[in-house]
Coordinates of N, CA, C and O and ligand atoms in Angstrom, one line a residue:
M211 N 163.2 64.1 53.1 CA 164.4 65.0 53.6 C 163.7 66.3 53.8 O 163.0 66.9 53.2
T212 N 164.1 66.9 55.0 CA 163.7 68.0 55.5 C 164.4 69.3 54.6 O 165.4 69.1 54.2
H213 N 163.5 70.4 54.7 CA 164.0 71.5 53.9 C 164.9 72.4 54.9 O 165.4 73.5 54.3
C214 N 164.8 72.1 56.2 CA 165.6 72.9 56.9 C 167.1 72.5 57.0 O 167.5 71.5 57.3
I215 N 167.9 73.7 56.5 CA 169.5 73.3 56.5 C 170.1 72.9 57.5 O 170.9 72.1 57.6
F216 N 169.4 73.6 58.9 CA 170.2 73.2 60.1 C 169.8 71.8 60.5 O 170.6 71.0 61.0
C217 N 168.7 71.4 60.2 CA 168.2 70.0 60.4 C 169.0 69.0 59.5 O 169.5 67.9 60.0
Q218 N 169.4 69.4 58.3 CA 170.2 68.6 57.5 C 171.6 68.3 57.8 O 172.2 67.4 57.9
I219 N 172.0 69.5 58.6 CA 173.6 69.5 59.2 C 173.4 68.5 60.4 O 174.3 67.7 60.5
I220 N 172.3 68.6 61.2 CA 172.4 67.7 62.4 C 172.3 66.1 62.0 O 173.1 65.5 62.4
S221 N 171.5 65.9 60.7 CA 171.3 64.6 60.5 C 172.5 64.0 59.7 O 172.7 62.9 59.3
G222 N 173.6 65.1 59.3 CA 174.7 64.6 58.4 C 174.3 64.7 57.1 O 175.3 64.3 56.1
E223 N 173.2 64.9 56.7 CA 172.8 65.2 55.0 C 173.6 66.4 54.5 O 173.9 66.4 53.3
A224 N 173.8 67.3 55.3 CA 174.5 68.4 54.8 C 176.0 68.7 55.6 O 175.9 68.3 56.7
P225 N 177.1 69.2 55.0 CA 178.2 69.2 55.7 C 178.5 70.4 56.7 O 177.6 71.2 56.3
A226 N 179.2 70.3 57.5 CA 179.5 71.6 58.3 C 180.7 71.3 59.2 O 181.2 70.2 59.4
D227 N 181.3 72.4 59.5 CA 182.6 72.3 60.4 C 182.0 72.4 61.7 O 182.1 73.5 62.5
V228 N 181.9 71.1 62.4 CA 181.2 71.1 63.7 C 182.4 71.3 64.7 O 183.5 70.6 64.8
V229 N 182.1 72.1 65.8 CA 183.1 72.4 66.9 C 182.6 71.6 68.1 O 183.2 71.5 69.1
Y230 N 181.4 71.4 68.3 CA 180.8 70.8 69.5 C 179.4 70.0 69.3 O 178.6 70.5 68.5
R231 N 179.3 68.8 69.9 CA 178.0 68.1 70.0 C 177.9 67.7 71.4 O 178.7 67.1 72.2
G232 N 176.7 68.1 72.0 CA 176.3 67.6 73.2 C 174.9 67.1 73.2 O 174.2 67.0 72.3
L233 N 174.3 66.9 74.6 CA 173.0 66.4 74.6 C 172.0 67.6 74.1 O 171.9 68.5 74.8
G234 N 171.3 67.4 73.0 CA 170.3 68.2 72.7 C 170.9 69.5 71.9 O 170.1 70.6 71.6
V235 N 172.1 69.6 71.9 CA 172.7 70.9 71.2 C 174.0 70.5 70.3 O 174.7 69.5 70.5
M236 N 174.3 71.4 69.3 CA 175.3 71.3 68.4 C 175.7 72.5 68.0 O 175.1 73.6 68.1
A237 N 177.2 72.6 67.6 CA 177.6 73.8 67.2 C 178.5 73.7 66.2 O 179.3 72.8 65.9
F238 N 178.5 74.7 65.1 CA 179.5 74.5 63.9 C 179.6 76.0 63.5 O 179.0 77.0 63.9
R239 N 180.8 76.1 62.7 CA 181.2 77.4 62.2 C 180.2 77.9 61.0 O 179.8 77.1 60.3
D240 N 180.0 79.2 61.1 CA 179.2 79.9 60.1 C 180.0 79.9 58.7 O 181.1 80.2 58.7
T241 N 179.3 79.7 57.7 CA 179.9 79.6 56.3 C 180.2 81.0 55.8 O 180.9 81.2 54.8
R242 N 179.6 81.8 56.3 CA 179.9 83.4 56.0 C 180.3 84.2 57.2 O 179.5 84.9 57.8
P243 N 181.3 84.0 57.8 CA 181.8 84.5 59.1 C 181.8 86.0 59.1 O 182.4 86.8 58.1
Q244 N 181.1 86.6 60.1 CA 181.1 88.1 60.3 C 182.2 88.5 61.4 O 182.2 89.6 61.7
A245 N 183.1 87.8 61.8 CA 184.1 87.9 62.9 C 185.1 86.7 62.7 O 184.7 85.6 62.1
P246 N 186.4 86.9 63.2 CA 187.2 85.9 63.1 C 186.8 84.5 63.8 O 187.1 83.5 63.1
T247 N 186.1 84.6 64.9 CA 185.3 83.5 65.3 C 183.9 83.7 65.0 O 183.4 84.7 65.6
H248 N 183.1 82.8 64.3 CA 181.6 83.0 64.2 C 181.1 81.6 64.2 O 181.2 80.8 63.3
I249 N 180.6 81.2 65.3 CA 180.0 79.7 65.6 C 178.5 80.0 65.8 O 178.0 81.0 66.5
L250 N 177.7 78.9 65.3 CA 176.4 78.9 65.5 C 176.1 77.8 66.4 O 176.5 76.6 66.2
V251 N 175.1 78.1 67.5 CA 175.0 77.0 68.6 C 173.4 76.8 68.3 O 172.7 77.8 68.4
I252 N 173.1 75.5 68.1 CA 171.6 75.3 67.7 C 171.1 74.1 68.6 O 171.8 73.3 69.1
P253 N 169.8 74.1 68.7 CA 169.3 72.9 69.5 C 169.1 71.7 68.5 O 168.8 72.1 67.2
T254 N 169.4 70.5 68.8 CA 169.2 69.3 67.8 C 167.6 69.2 67.3 O 167.4 68.3 66.6
R255 N 166.8 69.7 68.3 CA 165.3 69.5 68.0 C 164.9 70.8 67.1 O 165.4 71.8 67.6
H256 N 164.2 70.7 66.1 CA 163.8 71.7 65.3 C 162.9 72.7 66.2 O 161.9 72.2 66.5
L257 N 163.2 73.8 66.2 CA 162.5 74.9 67.0 C 162.8 76.2 66.1 O 163.9 76.5 65.8
S258 N 161.7 76.9 65.4 CA 161.9 77.9 64.5 C 162.5 79.1 65.0 O 163.5 79.6 64.3
S259 N 162.1 79.5 66.2 CA 162.8 80.9 66.5 C 162.4 81.0 68.1 O 161.7 80.3 68.7
I260 N 163.1 82.1 68.7 CA 162.7 82.4 70.3 C 161.3 82.7 70.3 O 160.6 82.3 71.3
G261 N 160.5 83.2 69.1 CA 159.2 83.7 69.2 C 158.3 82.1 69.4 O 157.1 82.3 69.7
E262 N 158.8 81.0 69.1 CA 158.1 79.8 69.0 C 158.4 79.1 70.4 O 157.8 77.8 70.6
M263 N 159.2 79.8 71.1 CA 159.5 79.0 72.4 C 158.5 78.7 73.4 O 157.4 79.6 73.6
Q264 N 158.3 77.5 74.0 CA 157.3 77.2 74.8 C 157.9 77.1 76.2 O 159.0 77.3 76.3
P265 N 157.1 77.3 77.2 CA 157.7 77.3 78.6 C 158.5 76.1 78.9 O 159.6 76.3 79.5
G266 N 158.3 74.9 78.3 CA 159.3 73.8 78.5 C 160.6 74.0 77.9 O 161.4 73.1 78.0
D267 N 160.8 75.0 77.0 CA 162.0 75.1 76.3 C 163.0 76.1 76.9 O 163.9 76.2 76.4
V268 N 162.5 76.7 78.1 CA 163.6 77.5 78.7 C 164.8 76.8 79.2 O 166.0 77.5 78.8
D269 N 164.9 75.6 79.7 CA 166.2 75.1 79.9 C 167.0 74.8 78.6 O 168.3 74.9 78.7
L270 N 166.3 74.4 77.5 CA 167.0 74.2 76.3 C 167.8 75.2 75.9 O 168.8 75.5 75.5
V271 N 167.1 76.7 75.9 CA 167.7 77.7 75.4 C 168.8 78.2 76.3 O 169.8 78.8 76.0
G272 N 168.5 78.1 77.6 CA 169.6 78.4 78.6 C 170.8 77.5 78.4 O 171.9 78.0 78.6
G273 N 170.6 76.3 78.0 CA 171.5 75.3 77.8 C 172.6 75.8 76.4 O 173.6 75.7 76.4
L274 N 171.7 76.4 75.5 CA 172.4 77.1 74.3 C 173.5 78.0 74.7 O 174.5 78.1 74.1
I275 N 172.9 78.9 75.7 CA 173.7 80.0 75.9 C 174.9 79.4 76.9 O 176.0 80.0 76.6
A276 N 174.7 78.6 77.7 CA 175.7 78.0 78.6 C 176.8 77.5 77.6 O 178.1 77.5 77.9
T277 N 176.3 76.7 76.6 CA 177.3 76.1 75.7 C 178.1 76.9 74.9 O 179.3 76.9 74.5
A278 N 177.4 78.1 74.3 CA 178.1 79.2 73.9 C 179.2 79.8 74.6 O 180.4 80.1 74.1
A279 N 179.0 79.9 75.9 CA 180.0 80.5 76.8 C 181.1 79.4 76.9 O 182.3 80.0 77.0
K280 N 180.9 78.1 76.9 CA 181.9 77.2 77.1 C 182.8 77.4 75.8 O 184.0 77.2 75.9
I281 N 182.1 77.3 74.6 CA 182.9 77.3 73.5 C 183.7 78.5 73.3 O 185.0 78.5 72.9
A282 N 183.1 79.8 73.8 CA 184.0 80.9 73.8 C 185.3 80.9 74.4 O 186.3 81.1 74.1
E283 N 185.1 80.2 75.5 CA 186.4 79.9 76.5 C 187.4 79.0 75.8 O 188.5 79.3 75.5
S284 N 186.8 77.9 75.2 CA 187.8 77.0 74.4 C 188.2 77.8 72.9 O 189.3 77.3 72.5
E285 N 187.6 78.5 72.5 CA 188.0 79.3 71.4 C 189.0 80.5 71.9 O 189.5 81.2 70.9
G286 N 189.3 80.7 73.1 CA 190.1 81.7 73.4 C 189.7 83.1 73.5 O 190.5 84.0 73.4
L287 N 188.5 83.4 73.7 CA 187.8 84.5 73.5 C 187.8 85.3 75.0 O 186.7 85.7 75.3
H288 N 188.9 85.4 75.4 CA 189.1 85.9 76.7 C 188.9 87.4 76.9 O 188.5 88.0 78.0
Q289 N 189.0 88.0 75.8 CA 188.7 89.4 75.7 C 187.2 89.9 75.7 O 186.9 91.0 75.6
G290 N 186.5 88.8 75.4 CA 185.0 89.1 75.3 C 184.4 88.5 73.9 O 185.1 88.2 73.2
Y291 N 183.1 88.7 73.8 CA 182.4 88.1 72.5 C 181.0 88.6 72.5 O 180.7 89.2 73.6
R292 N 180.2 88.3 71.6 CA 179.1 88.7 71.5 C 178.1 87.6 71.1 O 178.4 86.7 70.1
L293 N 176.9 87.3 71.9 CA 175.9 86.5 71.6 C 174.5 87.0 70.9 O 174.4 88.2 71.5
V294 N 174.2 86.7 69.8 CA 173.2 87.3 69.1 C 172.1 86.2 68.7 O 172.5 85.0 68.4
M295 N 170.9 86.6 68.9 CA 169.6 85.7 68.4 C 168.8 86.5 67.5 O 167.9 87.2 68.0
N296 N 169.0 86.4 66.1 CA 168.2 87.2 65.4 C 166.8 86.5 65.3 O 166.8 85.4 65.2
T297 N 165.7 87.2 65.5 CA 164.4 86.7 65.5 C 163.4 87.3 64.7 O 163.2 88.5 64.7
G298 N 162.8 86.5 63.5 CA 161.8 87.1 62.6 C 162.5 87.8 61.5 O 163.7 88.2 61.5
P299 N 161.8 88.2 60.6 CA 162.4 89.0 59.5 C 163.0 90.4 59.8 O 164.1 90.6 59.4
Q300 N 162.4 91.2 60.4 CA 162.8 92.4 61.0 C 164.1 92.2 61.8 O 164.8 93.2 62.1
G301 N 164.2 91.1 62.4 CA 165.3 90.7 63.4 C 166.4 90.3 62.7 O 167.5 90.1 63.2
G302 N 166.2 90.1 61.4 CA 167.4 89.6 60.6 C 167.6 88.2 60.6 O 168.5 87.8 60.1
Q303 N 166.6 87.4 60.9 CA 166.7 85.9 60.9 C 166.4 85.5 59.4 O 165.5 85.7 58.8
T304 N 167.4 84.7 59.0 CA 167.2 84.1 57.7 C 167.2 82.5 57.5 O 166.8 82.1 56.7
V305 N 167.6 81.9 58.8 CA 167.3 80.4 58.9 C 166.5 80.2 59.9 O 166.7 80.6 61.2
D306 N 165.2 79.6 59.7 CA 164.2 79.5 60.6 C 164.4 78.0 61.5 O 163.6 77.2 61.7
H307 N 165.6 78.0 62.1 CA 165.9 77.0 62.9 C 166.8 77.9 64.1 O 167.7 78.4 63.9
L308 N 166.2 77.9 65.4 CA 166.7 78.8 66.5 C 168.2 78.5 66.5 O 168.6 77.6 66.5
H309 N 169.0 79.5 66.5 CA 170.3 79.6 66.7 C 170.9 80.8 67.5 O 170.4 81.8 67.4
V310 N 172.0 80.6 68.2 CA 172.8 81.6 68.8 C 174.1 81.8 68.0 O 174.8 81.0 67.8
H311 N 174.3 83.0 67.7 CA 175.6 83.4 66.9 C 176.4 83.7 68.2 O 176.4 84.6 69.0
L312 N 177.8 83.0 67.9 CA 178.9 83.4 68.9 C 179.7 84.1 67.9 O 180.4 83.5 66.9
L313 N 180.1 85.5 68.4 CA 180.9 86.4 67.5 C 182.1 86.7 68.4 O 181.8 87.1 69.5
G314 N 183.3 86.5 67.9 CA 184.3 87.2 68.6 C 185.7 87.2 67.8 O 185.8 86.9 66.6
G315 N 186.7 87.7 68.5 CA 188.1 87.7 67.9 C 188.2 89.1 67.3 O 189.3 89.4 66.6
R316 N 187.3 90.2 67.4 CA 187.6 91.5 67.0 C 186.7 92.5 68.0 O 185.8 91.9 68.7
Q317 N 187.0 93.7 67.9 CA 186.2 94.6 68.8 C 184.8 94.8 68.1 O 184.6 95.0 66.9
M318 N 183.8 94.6 68.8 CA 182.4 94.8 68.4 C 182.0 96.2 68.7 O 182.4 96.8 69.5
T319 N 181.1 96.6 67.8 CA 180.6 97.9 67.9 C 179.1 98.0 68.2 O 178.4 97.0 68.2
W320 N 178.8 99.2 68.6 CA 177.2 99.3 69.1 C 176.8 100.6 68.5 O 177.6 101.6 68.7
P321 N 175.7 100.9 68.0 CA 174.6 100.1 67.8 C 174.8 98.9 66.7 O 175.7 99.3 65.7
P322 N 174.3 97.7 66.8 CA 174.4 96.8 65.5 C 173.7 97.2 64.4 O 172.7 98.1 64.5
G323 N 173.9 96.8 63.2 CA 173.1 97.2 62.0 C 171.8 96.4 61.9 O 171.5 95.7 62.7
Ligands
5GP99 P1 170.3 84.4 60.7 O1 170.5 85.3 59.6 O2 169.2 83.5 60.6 O3 170.6 85.1 62.0 O4 171.7 83.4 60.6 C1 171.8 82.3 59.8 C2 173.3 82.1 59.5 O5 173.3 80.8 59.0 C3 174.0 83.1 58.8 O6 175.1 83.8 59.5 C4 174.3 82.2 57.6 O7 175.8 82.6 57.0 C5 174.5 80.8 58.2 N1 174.3 79.7 57.3 C6 173.3 79.7 56.4 N2 173.4 78.6 55.8 C7 174.4 77.8 56.2 C8 174.9 76.6 56.1 O8 174.5 75.7 55.1 N3 176.0 76.2 56.7 C9 176.5 77.0 57.8 N4 177.7 76.4 58.5 N5 176.0 78.2 58.0 C10 175.0 78.6 57.3
ZN100 ZN1 165.6 72.6 61.5

């Protein structure tokens, strides 16, 4: 059994509120939502972070962003939303399986914390 919680969600070993499954991509609701809509979009192949991206992963990461945009539409986030990719310890990454946060449903502020 893998120690990666997101790989466990992909395999069904761990539960999740799944909102989307596509070719090489999956999305589910964050268990500690930071906005009314907070969804994580992940590749179904383990890749630890943007820092580990290889040239061949460009389409994969582009696909995550395109999927996030599609989900934002289906979630009714017509006023806007924020996509975030925390990378590494100082970037605030706590799960080492690449993911895009889709946050929406409230006014976002800048700068982020
Ligand atoms: P990071 O801090 O790495 O950018 O984001 C990881 C996110 O995963 C956090 O927002 C955290 O709440 C979420 N998370 C951690 N463990 C689980 C889990 O088991 N299930 C779900 N749905 N989200 C999780
Ligand atoms: Zn993983």
